[in-house]
Each structure stands twice: as structure tokens, then as C-alpha cells.
Short mmCIF file of C-alpha atoms in Angstrom, two decimals:
data_model
loop_
_atom_site.label_atom_id
_atom_site.label_comp_id
_atom_site.label_asym_id
_atom_site.label_seq_id
_atom_site.Cartn_x
_atom_site.Cartn_y
_atom_site.Cartn_z
CA MET A 1 -60.05 6.50 16.65
CA THR A 2 -61.63 5.18 13.49
CA ASN A 3 -60.43 2.10 11.60
CA LYS A 4 -59.14 4.35 8.82
CA GLN A 5 -57.05 6.36 11.30
CA ILE A 6 -55.66 3.16 12.87
CA ILE A 7 -54.63 1.80 9.47
CA TYR A 8 -53.03 5.14 8.60
CA ALA A 9 -51.04 5.22 11.87
CA VAL A 10 -49.85 1.63 11.45
CA ALA A 11 -48.76 2.34 7.89
CA LEU A 12 -46.76 5.36 9.03
CA GLY A 13 -45.12 3.29 11.78
CA LEU A 14 -44.17 0.53 9.38
CA LEU A 15 -42.80 3.06 6.92
CA GLY A 16 -40.74 4.73 9.63
CA CYS A 17 -39.31 1.38 10.72
CA SER A 18 -38.45 0.33 7.22
CA LEU A 19 -36.65 3.48 6.14
CA PRO A 20 -33.48 2.99 8.23
CA LEU A 21 -33.23 -0.61 7.10
CA ASN A 22 -33.25 0.30 3.42
CA ALA A 23 -31.11 3.42 3.73
CA GLN A 24 -27.60 3.16 2.35
CA LYS A 25 -24.72 5.41 3.25
CA LEU A 26 -23.15 7.14 0.28
CA TYR A 27 -19.35 7.28 0.15
CA THR A 28 -17.23 9.64 -1.93
CA LEU A 29 -13.94 8.56 -3.48
CA ASP A 30 -11.95 10.36 -0.78
CA GLU A 31 -13.98 8.66 1.96
CA CYS A 32 -13.46 5.26 0.37
CA GLN A 33 -9.72 5.82 0.13
CA ALA A 34 -9.53 7.02 3.74
CA LEU A 35 -11.44 3.94 4.96
CA ALA A 36 -9.25 1.63 2.88
CA VAL A 37 -6.06 3.13 4.31
CA GLU A 38 -7.52 2.83 7.81
CA ASN A 39 -8.79 -0.75 7.50
CA SER A 40 -6.41 -2.38 5.00
CA ALA A 41 -4.44 -5.29 6.45
CA LYS A 42 -1.48 -4.39 4.23
CA VAL A 43 -1.40 -0.84 5.57
CA LYS A 44 -1.73 -2.06 9.15
CA ASN A 45 1.20 -4.43 8.67
CA SER A 46 3.23 -1.61 7.13
CA ARG A 47 2.50 0.53 10.18
CA PHE A 48 3.70 -2.33 12.39
CA ASP A 49 6.87 -2.45 10.28
CA VAL A 50 7.41 1.25 11.01
CA GLU A 51 6.96 0.68 14.75
CA ALA A 52 9.34 -2.30 14.65
CA ALA A 53 11.95 -0.23 12.80
CA GLU A 54 11.65 2.51 15.40
CA GLN A 55 12.29 -0.02 18.17
CA THR A 56 15.28 -1.38 16.25
CA SER A 57 16.70 2.14 15.99
CA LYS A 58 16.25 2.69 19.72
CA GLU A 59 17.85 -0.66 20.43
CA ALA A 60 20.88 0.23 18.31
CA PHE A 61 21.28 3.52 20.20
CA THR A 62 21.67 1.67 23.50
CA ASN A 63 24.98 0.27 22.23
CA TYR A 64 26.50 3.65 23.07
CA PHE A 65 25.77 3.02 26.76
CA PRO A 66 28.16 1.13 29.08
CA ASN A 67 27.62 -2.55 29.66
CA ILE A 68 27.11 -3.25 33.38
CA SER A 69 27.12 -6.78 34.74
CA ALA A 70 27.12 -8.37 38.18
CA THR A 71 28.33 -11.83 39.16
CA GLY A 72 28.31 -13.85 42.35
CA ALA A 73 29.31 -17.33 43.47
CA ILE A 74 29.45 -19.41 46.60
CA PHE A 75 31.00 -22.84 46.97
CA LYS A 76 31.76 -25.56 49.47
CA ALA A 77 34.08 -28.47 48.57
CA SER A 78 34.30 -31.94 50.12
CA GLU A 79 38.03 -31.40 50.57
CA SER A 80 40.17 -28.33 50.71
CA MET A 81 41.23 -27.35 47.21
CA ALA A 82 44.64 -26.13 48.41
CA GLN A 83 46.60 -28.55 50.64
CA MET A 84 50.32 -28.46 51.50
CA ASP A 85 52.83 -29.55 54.07
CA MET A 86 55.16 -26.81 55.26
CA ALA A 87 58.48 -27.94 56.64
CA LEU A 88 59.82 -25.95 59.56
CA PRO A 89 63.52 -25.10 59.80
CA VAL A 90 63.66 -26.66 63.23
CA PRO A 91 65.30 -30.06 63.61
CA GLY A 92 63.01 -32.76 64.88
CA VAL A 93 59.79 -30.82 64.26
CA PRO A 94 57.47 -32.52 61.73
CA PRO A 95 56.00 -30.51 58.80
CA ILE A 96 52.85 -28.54 59.37
CA SER A 97 49.84 -29.55 57.26
CA MET A 98 47.88 -26.61 55.78
CA GLU A 99 44.44 -26.68 54.06
CA MET A 100 42.66 -23.77 52.32
CA LEU A 101 39.71 -23.03 49.98
CA LYS A 102 37.26 -25.59 51.28
CA SER A 103 34.46 -23.01 51.13
CA GLY A 104 34.07 -19.41 50.09
CA LYS A 105 32.05 -16.75 48.31
CA MET A 106 32.73 -14.14 45.67
CA ALA A 107 30.83 -11.23 44.09
CA GLY A 108 31.59 -8.41 41.73
CA VAL A 109 30.17 -5.63 39.58
CA THR A 110 31.88 -4.50 36.36
CA LEU A 111 31.22 -1.62 33.97
CA LEU A 112 32.56 -1.76 30.41
CA GLN A 113 32.37 1.33 28.21
CA PRO A 114 33.16 0.88 24.50
CA VAL A 115 35.39 3.65 23.19
CA PHE A 116 36.12 2.50 19.64
CA MET A 117 34.59 -0.59 18.10
CA GLY A 118 35.78 -0.18 14.52
CA GLY A 119 32.79 2.03 13.69
CA HIS A 120 30.42 -0.86 14.37
CA ILE A 121 28.21 1.08 16.79
CA VAL A 122 28.12 4.32 14.76
CA ASN A 123 27.43 2.61 11.45
CA GLY A 124 24.97 0.24 13.09
CA ASN A 125 22.93 3.21 14.31
CA LYS A 126 23.02 4.76 10.84
CA LEU A 127 21.79 1.49 9.36
CA ALA A 128 18.96 1.33 11.89
CA HIS A 129 17.97 4.90 11.02
CA ILE A 130 17.93 3.98 7.33
CA GLY A 131 15.74 0.99 8.15
CA GLU A 132 13.34 3.35 9.90
CA GLN A 133 13.18 5.62 6.83
CA VAL A 134 12.74 2.62 4.53
CA SER A 135 9.76 1.40 6.56
CA GLN A 136 8.15 4.85 6.28
CA TYR A 137 8.65 4.88 2.50
CA GLN A 138 7.22 1.37 2.31
CA LEU A 139 4.18 2.55 4.27
CA ALA A 140 3.66 5.46 1.87
CA LEU A 141 4.03 3.11 -1.10
CA THR A 142 1.49 0.67 0.36
CA GLU A 143 -0.97 3.51 0.94
CA TYR A 144 -0.53 4.66 -2.67
CA GLN A 145 -1.24 1.15 -3.93
CA VAL A 146 -4.35 0.76 -1.76
CA GLU A 147 -5.70 4.15 -2.84
CA ALA A 148 -5.07 3.26 -6.48
CA SER A 149 -7.03 0.01 -6.09
CA VAL A 150 -9.92 1.88 -4.47
CA SER A 151 -9.91 4.42 -7.30
CA GLN A 152 -9.99 1.66 -9.90
CA TYR A 153 -13.00 -0.08 -8.32
CA PHE A 154 -14.76 3.24 -7.65
CA TRP A 155 -14.60 4.37 -11.28
CA GLN A 156 -15.58 0.91 -12.50
CA ILE A 157 -18.75 1.22 -10.42
CA VAL A 158 -19.33 4.67 -11.88
CA ALA A 159 -19.01 3.34 -15.43
CA LEU A 160 -21.42 0.49 -14.72
CA LYS A 161 -23.94 2.87 -13.16
CA GLU A 162 -23.71 5.08 -16.26
CA LYS A 163 -24.39 2.06 -18.44
CA LEU A 164 -27.48 1.30 -16.35
CA ARG A 165 -28.69 4.85 -16.89
CA THR A 166 -28.23 4.48 -20.63
CA LEU A 167 -30.08 1.17 -20.61
CA ALA A 168 -32.92 2.69 -18.62
CA THR A 169 -33.27 5.48 -21.21
CA LEU A 170 -33.31 2.97 -24.05
CA GLU A 171 -35.85 0.82 -22.22
CA THR A 172 -38.15 3.82 -21.93
CA GLN A 173 -37.76 4.59 -25.62
CA LEU A 174 -38.34 0.99 -26.61
CA ASP A 175 -41.44 0.76 -24.42
CA THR A 176 -42.87 3.79 -26.20
CA LEU A 177 -41.87 2.37 -29.57
CA HIS A 178 -43.37 -0.99 -28.65
CA ARG A 179 -46.74 0.60 -27.88
CA ASP A 180 -46.65 2.51 -31.17
CA VAL A 181 -45.79 -0.62 -33.18
CA VAL A 182 -48.47 -2.65 -31.42
CA ALA A 183 -51.00 0.02 -32.34
CA SER A 184 -49.73 -0.01 -35.94
CA VAL A 185 -49.99 -3.81 -36.12
CA ASP A 186 -53.51 -3.72 -34.71
CA ALA A 187 -54.44 -1.09 -37.29
CA GLY A 188 -52.88 -3.17 -40.08
CA VAL A 189 -50.43 -0.40 -40.97
CA THR A 190 -47.31 -2.50 -40.37
CA THR A 191 -46.43 -6.15 -40.15
CA ARG A 192 -45.85 -8.26 -37.08
CA ASN A 193 -42.23 -8.61 -38.15
CA ASP A 194 -41.55 -5.05 -36.97
CA LEU A 195 -43.06 -5.87 -33.59
CA LEU A 196 -40.79 -8.89 -33.24
CA ARG A 197 -37.77 -6.71 -34.01
CA VAL A 198 -38.70 -4.32 -31.22
CA GLU A 199 -39.24 -7.20 -28.78
CA LEU A 200 -35.88 -8.73 -29.73
CA GLN A 201 -34.23 -5.38 -29.06
CA GLN A 202 -35.99 -5.21 -25.67
CA GLN A 203 -34.75 -8.67 -24.81
CA ASN A 204 -31.22 -7.70 -25.83
CA ILE A 205 -31.38 -4.65 -23.57
CA ALA A 206 -32.65 -6.83 -20.70
CA ALA A 207 -29.76 -9.27 -21.20
CA ASN A 208 -27.28 -6.40 -21.16
CA ARG A 209 -28.85 -5.08 -17.97
CA LEU A 210 -28.33 -8.44 -16.26
CA LYS A 211 -24.65 -8.46 -17.23
CA VAL A 212 -24.13 -4.90 -16.04
CA GLU A 213 -25.96 -5.50 -12.75
CA ASN A 214 -23.93 -8.64 -12.05
CA GLY A 215 -20.70 -6.81 -12.81
CA LEU A 216 -21.82 -3.94 -10.58
CA SER A 217 -22.60 -6.32 -7.71
CA VAL A 218 -19.21 -8.02 -7.91
CA THR A 219 -17.27 -4.75 -8.17
CA ARG A 220 -19.20 -3.28 -5.26
CA MET A 221 -18.35 -6.34 -3.13
CA LEU A 222 -14.66 -5.99 -4.00
CA LEU A 223 -14.67 -2.33 -3.01
CA CYS A 224 -16.54 -3.04 0.22
CA GLN A 225 -14.01 -5.71 1.15
CA LEU A 226 -11.17 -3.31 0.46
CA ILE A 227 -12.54 -0.44 2.56
CA GLY A 228 -14.00 -2.67 5.28
CA VAL A 229 -17.73 -1.89 5.16
CA ASP A 230 -20.84 -4.04 4.78
CA LYS A 231 -22.03 -4.23 1.17
CA SER A 232 -25.67 -4.02 2.27
CA ASP A 233 -25.01 -0.56 3.72
CA PHE A 234 -22.82 0.83 0.95
CA ASP A 235 -23.14 2.85 -2.23
CA ILE A 236 -21.02 5.50 -3.89
CA ALA A 237 -21.89 9.18 -3.94
CA PHE A 238 -21.89 10.06 -7.60
CA ASP A 239 -24.13 12.05 -9.91
CA ASN A 240 -22.12 12.74 -13.05
CA PHE A 241 -18.55 12.50 -14.22
CA PRO A 242 -16.46 15.48 -13.11
CA PRO A 243 -15.39 17.89 -15.85
CA VAL A 244 -12.49 16.44 -17.77
CA VAL A 245 -9.63 18.94 -17.64
CA SER A 246 -6.59 18.99 -19.87
CA PRO A 247 -3.74 16.64 -18.90
CA LEU A 248 -1.44 19.68 -18.97
CA ASP A 249 -2.89 20.65 -15.58
CA TYR A 250 -1.28 17.51 -14.11
CA TYR A 251 2.01 17.56 -16.00
CA ILE A 252 5.28 17.54 -14.07
CA ASP A 253 8.88 17.22 -15.20
CA PRO A 254 9.77 13.50 -15.31
CA GLU A 255 12.98 13.98 -13.31
CA THR A 256 11.09 15.83 -10.59
CA GLY A 257 8.40 13.17 -10.55
CA LEU A 258 11.06 10.48 -10.34
CA ASP A 259 12.64 12.11 -7.28
CA ASN A 260 9.20 12.34 -5.64
CA ARG A 261 8.51 8.62 -5.92
CA ALA A 262 8.84 6.43 -2.85
CA GLU A 263 10.45 3.74 -5.01
CA SER A 264 13.24 6.15 -6.00
CA LYS A 265 13.85 7.07 -2.37
CA LEU A 266 13.97 3.38 -1.46
CA LEU A 267 16.63 2.83 -4.12
CA ASP A 268 18.70 5.70 -2.69
CA LYS A 269 18.44 4.20 0.78
CA SER A 270 19.50 0.80 -0.51
CA VAL A 271 22.72 2.34 -1.84
CA GLU A 272 23.31 4.12 1.48
CA ALA A 273 22.77 0.84 3.32
CA ALA A 274 25.23 -0.96 1.04
CA LYS A 275 27.89 1.65 1.78
CA LEU A 276 27.34 1.27 5.53
CA GLN A 277 27.52 -2.51 5.25
CA LEU A 278 30.92 -2.09 3.61
CA ARG A 279 32.08 0.17 6.45
CA MET A 280 30.87 -2.29 9.05
CA LYS A 281 32.70 -5.13 7.33
CA ARG A 282 35.88 -3.07 7.43
CA GLY A 283 35.26 -2.27 11.08
CA GLU A 284 35.21 -5.97 11.95
CA ASN A 285 38.91 -6.05 11.10
CA LEU A 286 39.87 -2.91 13.04
CA PRO A 287 41.06 -2.75 16.68
CA SER A 288 38.48 -2.24 19.41
CA VAL A 289 39.13 -0.23 22.57
CA SER A 290 37.14 -0.33 25.82
CA VAL A 291 37.61 1.05 29.31
CA GLY A 292 35.99 -0.20 32.46
CA ALA A 293 35.81 -0.27 36.22
CA GLY A 294 34.74 -2.84 38.75
CA TYR A 295 34.16 -3.62 42.39
CA LEU A 296 35.06 -7.10 43.68
CA TYR A 297 34.46 -8.90 46.95
CA HIS A 298 35.54 -12.33 48.12
CA ASP A 299 35.79 -14.45 51.22
CA LEU A 300 38.11 -17.26 50.28
CA LEU A 301 40.44 -17.33 53.29
CA GLU A 302 37.76 -16.76 55.93
CA LYS A 303 38.33 -13.05 55.67
CA ASP A 304 36.16 -10.47 53.92
CA THR A 305 38.10 -8.69 51.20
CA ASP A 306 36.82 -6.07 48.78
CA PHE A 307 38.55 -3.74 46.34
CA GLY A 308 37.98 -1.62 43.25
CA VAL A 309 39.69 -1.87 39.88
CA VAL A 310 39.91 0.17 36.68
CA PHE A 311 41.12 -1.23 33.40
CA ALA A 312 41.42 -0.71 29.67
CA SER A 313 41.34 -3.33 26.96
CA VAL A 314 42.51 -3.31 23.37
CA SER A 315 41.62 -6.10 20.95
CA VAL A 316 43.51 -6.27 17.65
CA PRO A 317 42.32 -8.83 15.09
CA ILE A 318 45.27 -10.34 13.26
CA THR A 319 44.35 -13.55 11.52
CA SER A 320 40.84 -12.26 10.70
CA TRP A 321 42.36 -10.26 7.86
CA TRP A 322 42.98 -13.52 6.03
CA GLY A 323 39.28 -13.91 5.32
CA GLY A 324 38.31 -10.33 6.11
CA SER A 325 39.94 -8.89 2.99
CA HIS A 326 37.78 -11.15 0.82
CA ALA A 327 34.66 -10.24 2.82
CA ILE A 328 35.39 -6.55 2.20
CA LYS A 329 35.77 -7.17 -1.54
CA ARG A 330 32.47 -9.04 -1.50
CA GLU A 331 30.73 -6.06 0.12
CA LYS A 332 32.27 -3.74 -2.49
CA ILE A 333 30.81 -5.93 -5.24
CA LYS A 334 27.38 -5.85 -3.55
CA LYS A 335 27.57 -2.07 -3.32
CA MET A 336 28.32 -1.78 -7.04
CA GLN A 337 25.43 -4.15 -7.80
CA THR A 338 23.10 -1.97 -5.72
CA GLU A 339 24.25 1.16 -7.57
CA ASN A 340 23.68 -0.53 -10.93
CA THR A 341 20.22 -1.67 -9.82
CA ARG A 342 19.33 1.87 -8.76
CA GLN A 343 20.47 3.35 -12.07
CA ASP A 344 18.60 0.74 -14.10
CA SER A 345 15.44 1.10 -12.01
CA ARG A 346 15.49 4.90 -12.29
CA GLU A 347 15.75 4.66 -16.08
CA MET A 348 12.82 2.22 -16.16
CA MET A 349 10.75 4.50 -13.94
CA LEU A 350 11.43 7.41 -16.28
CA VAL A 351 10.13 5.28 -19.14
CA GLU A 352 7.09 4.40 -17.02
CA ILE A 353 6.39 8.09 -16.33
CA GLU A 354 6.52 8.90 -20.03
CA ALA A 355 4.24 5.95 -20.81
CA LYS A 356 1.73 7.01 -18.15
CA TRP A 357 1.77 10.55 -19.56
CA ASN A 358 1.08 9.25 -23.08
CA ASP A 359 -1.73 7.06 -21.72
CA LEU A 360 -3.27 10.09 -20.00
CA GLN A 361 -3.13 12.18 -23.17
CA GLU A 362 -4.66 9.36 -25.20
CA ALA A 363 -7.45 8.89 -22.64
CA TYR A 364 -8.19 12.63 -22.82
CA GLN A 365 -8.53 12.50 -26.60
CA GLN A 366 -10.80 9.45 -26.28
CA VAL A 367 -13.10 11.44 -24.00
CA LEU A 368 -13.29 14.30 -26.53
CA LEU A 369 -14.07 11.85 -29.32
CA ALA A 370 -16.72 10.13 -27.17
CA GLN A 371 -18.39 13.49 -26.49
CA LYS A 372 -18.61 14.16 -30.24
CA SER A 373 -19.97 10.65 -30.79
CA ILE A 374 -22.77 11.29 -28.30
CA GLU A 375 -23.68 14.54 -30.07
CA SER A 376 -23.75 12.77 -33.44
CA ALA A 377 -25.66 9.74 -32.13
CA THR A 378 -28.21 11.97 -30.34
CA GLU A 379 -28.89 13.96 -33.50
CA ASN A 380 -29.02 10.77 -35.58
CA LEU A 381 -31.59 9.24 -33.22
CA ARG A 382 -33.69 12.39 -33.24
CA LEU A 383 -33.76 12.49 -37.03
CA ASN A 384 -34.52 8.79 -37.41
CA ASN A 385 -37.29 9.07 -34.84
CA ASP A 386 -38.85 11.95 -36.78
CA TYR A 387 -38.38 10.16 -40.10
CA TYR A 388 -39.94 6.98 -38.72
CA LYS A 389 -42.97 8.87 -37.50
CA ALA A 390 -43.20 10.46 -40.93
CA GLY A 391 -42.94 7.02 -42.52
CA THR A 392 -39.81 7.80 -44.56
CA VAL A 393 -37.44 5.30 -42.85
CA ALA A 394 -37.85 1.72 -41.80
CA LEU A 395 -38.09 0.53 -38.20
CA SER A 396 -34.67 -1.14 -38.54
CA ASP A 397 -33.06 2.27 -39.10
CA LEU A 398 -34.60 3.59 -35.89
CA LEU A 399 -33.45 0.55 -33.93
CA ASP A 400 -29.94 0.94 -35.36
CA ALA A 401 -29.94 4.58 -34.29
CA GLN A 402 -30.90 3.56 -30.76
CA SER A 403 -28.07 0.99 -30.72
CA LEU A 404 -25.61 3.65 -31.85
CA MET A 405 -26.91 5.91 -29.10
CA GLN A 406 -26.27 3.18 -26.51
CA GLN A 407 -22.78 2.51 -27.87
CA SER A 408 -21.83 6.19 -27.81
CA HIS A 409 -22.93 6.60 -24.17
CA ASP A 410 -21.14 3.39 -23.16
CA GLN A 411 -17.99 4.57 -24.92
CA TYR A 412 -18.21 7.92 -23.15
CA ALA A 413 -18.60 6.26 -19.74
CA GLU A 414 -15.67 3.95 -20.44
CA ALA A 415 -13.55 6.84 -21.76
CA CYS A 416 -14.24 8.99 -18.69
CA THR A 417 -13.53 6.06 -16.38
CA SER A 418 -10.32 5.31 -18.23
CA TYR A 419 -9.27 8.96 -17.99
CA GLN A 420 -9.81 9.02 -14.22
CA GLN A 421 -7.84 5.80 -13.81
CA LYS A 422 -5.04 7.02 -16.08
CA GLN A 423 -4.91 10.25 -14.11
CA VAL A 424 -4.47 8.33 -10.85
CA ALA A 425 -1.81 6.15 -12.47
CA TYR A 426 0.12 9.20 -13.72
CA MET A 427 -0.11 10.94 -10.35
CA GLN A 428 1.15 7.82 -8.63
CA ALA A 429 3.97 7.39 -11.16
CA THR A 430 5.15 10.93 -10.41
CA GLY A 431 4.98 10.50 -6.63
CA ARG A 432 1.87 12.60 -5.94
#
């Protein structure tokens, strides 16, 4: 093998080794949102809340089952606990001394089945089921919030990347213009002042690039932290903004959107819970009925004895009504407060839906205006470029046209980003 072949083989090997290290995985918006939902600490904690609520519901259901308990005891006293002298009806015969319960043992098993506990068990199970539903709605709400944050960072990165593209185009144009002006200065056709203007514009573009790159780096780090990936192995999969469709394609009746929202469902559940709390407070002042059975054994008189027993118990609270009536009134007040809070919150959410819809329509109009601005700025730059080459306009006019071109593209990127974010906000406000 010749030296040239060896060098070629080594170069190929080094290139092959370096490619995986520099490769970055591209993530779409859906993939970023899926990773965020999977890795977010908030979502994980919400899932734990759902599991805890399920266990609470299962725990409440066990209150329907009978309560079984077993007891046992054994004792030995220093003296008999029962002592007596029994007089005999025989003249001249002294009393007989008797001692009992110096030692013994006892054991028993009892079963107690609640029959009616003032609705405490039934309403307690309903409350636990509501808690389970609330935890599921909270999980859905947390996932919505995480996905919205991912969408916001994703489209911010898109806007910054678009600005970099615009800056790159302007840099290319300015480099060409710089060469032309240098040639004109060398030929004595124009003054050095025009060259300085071009160089100042190049420096301004370079400063803007630094700002955009720094903003892009920070936003990328925030998104990576949110979705749980390494920033060195991350980039978004994006070529161009998707076609901007009319907001009418996303419109939904505000009342329907309100009913779809997890927040609205949480408010409904809070009212249901308040009603059950009132029932449970009433139940605390109602009689409770239980039935039971037991098996008992004892050896207290040096004789094994065992027997079974069945029983029923009724507990009627009497003096608890003194404070219980006020407790019930307090729960009624809380229930009315909860109903008022739900009504007020629903009205505010309707206002929010209308505001999000107006924001989406405004963002759509901004995109249309930005598209027209790009068309006008592009034509203006083309004309000024031709006029400058023909010597009919000054260099400052051409530089101004390039600045307007940059502004129009930046405005378009910001308008498209804003539209995507407003679309996500409207979809979230209508529970979709």
C-alpha cells in the first residue's frame, strides 16, 4: 500500500468516527411534546396523584366489609381477686373461706357488620370516586400545560432559525456589495464613505447574528430541559412554516369549548364534593346500626368454657345536635360558596375563550400583512439594486432597502410564530 493510499484510508476512518459524534437527532413538535409528557416531573407527580387517589377509593370501599377482631388475655394475680367467707347453716361449724380468680385466660373473636352509618360509608365512597376523577382531570391539565410550554419554546426556536436564515441572505448580499464598492473605490468611481457604510451595515448584521444565536442557544437549552434530552444531541426538525390556514378551521362554540375544559370539569366536581360533604355532616348526627357475632372462650374458674353470641347495636347521637346543627349550616354555606365560585370561573373562562379567539384572528391578519410586506420589500430591494447598478440611486437607498427586507422577513417569522402559539392557546382554552 502506498503512502497516498494509507493517508486516504486514515482520513476515511477519521471521518467515519467523527460523523456519529457530530450528528444531531432531529425532533418534531409532536415528538418533543411526547418526550416532555413522558419525562416531566410535574406529569410524573400528577400520575402518582392518580395512583394515590385510586388507592384511596379502594380503601374507602373496604368500609363496606365487616370488621373482624380477635382478643386474648392471660393473667395471674398475687392474691385471689374474689375472696369470701361462706357461713354454713350448721351450728358450731365455722364459715368456709373461698378464693377465686387468682389466674385465668380469655380469648374471643368478634365480627361487626355496619348496616347503616348515617350515609357515611356510601358518601365517603362517592367522595373518594370524585377524588379519583379530579386527579385524572388534574393530570390532563398538567399535560396540556407542559405541551403548551413545549410548543412555545419550539416555535421560538423556529422564529430564531428563520432570523438566522434572513441574516445569512443579507450577509451574502452585503459581501457581494462590499466587493463591488471596493472595486469602485479602487477605480475612483465612488468615495470611501460608501465603503464605510457597507462595513457598518455588515457589523450591524454580525451583532444581530450574535444576539439571535445567543437567544437560540438559551431557548434550545430550556426546551431540552423540559423534554429531558441532552442539548448536544438535539435539534428541531423544521424546514419552513406550515401553511397558515384560516382560524375558522379551529373555531368552536364557546359553551362547547367551556364544557370540554378540564378546569370546568374540576369546578363541577368541586360542587359535587361540597354536596357530599354536607350529606356526610348530616350523617354524623344520624343513628348508626350494626349487627355482629362473636365466639368467646375463658378459663376463669379452672374450667374451659366457650360460647357463641350474636348481637345488634344502635347508637343515637343526642347532644351532638347542639353543635351539629351549626356544622350543617356551615357546610351549606361552603356549598353555596363553591357554586358561586364555579359560576364566576365559568364566566371568566368564557371571556378567556373569546379573548383567545380574537388573538388568533389578529395573529392571522398579521401573517397576511407580513406576507404582503415581504412581497413589497423584495420588489423594492430588486428595484434599488438595479437602480444602484445603473447609478440612479445612492448606496444609502440600497442599504435601506436591504434593512427593510430584513425587517419584513423578521416580522413574518414573528407573525407565523405568534399565530402558532395563539392557535395552541385557543385550542387549550377550548379543551382540545
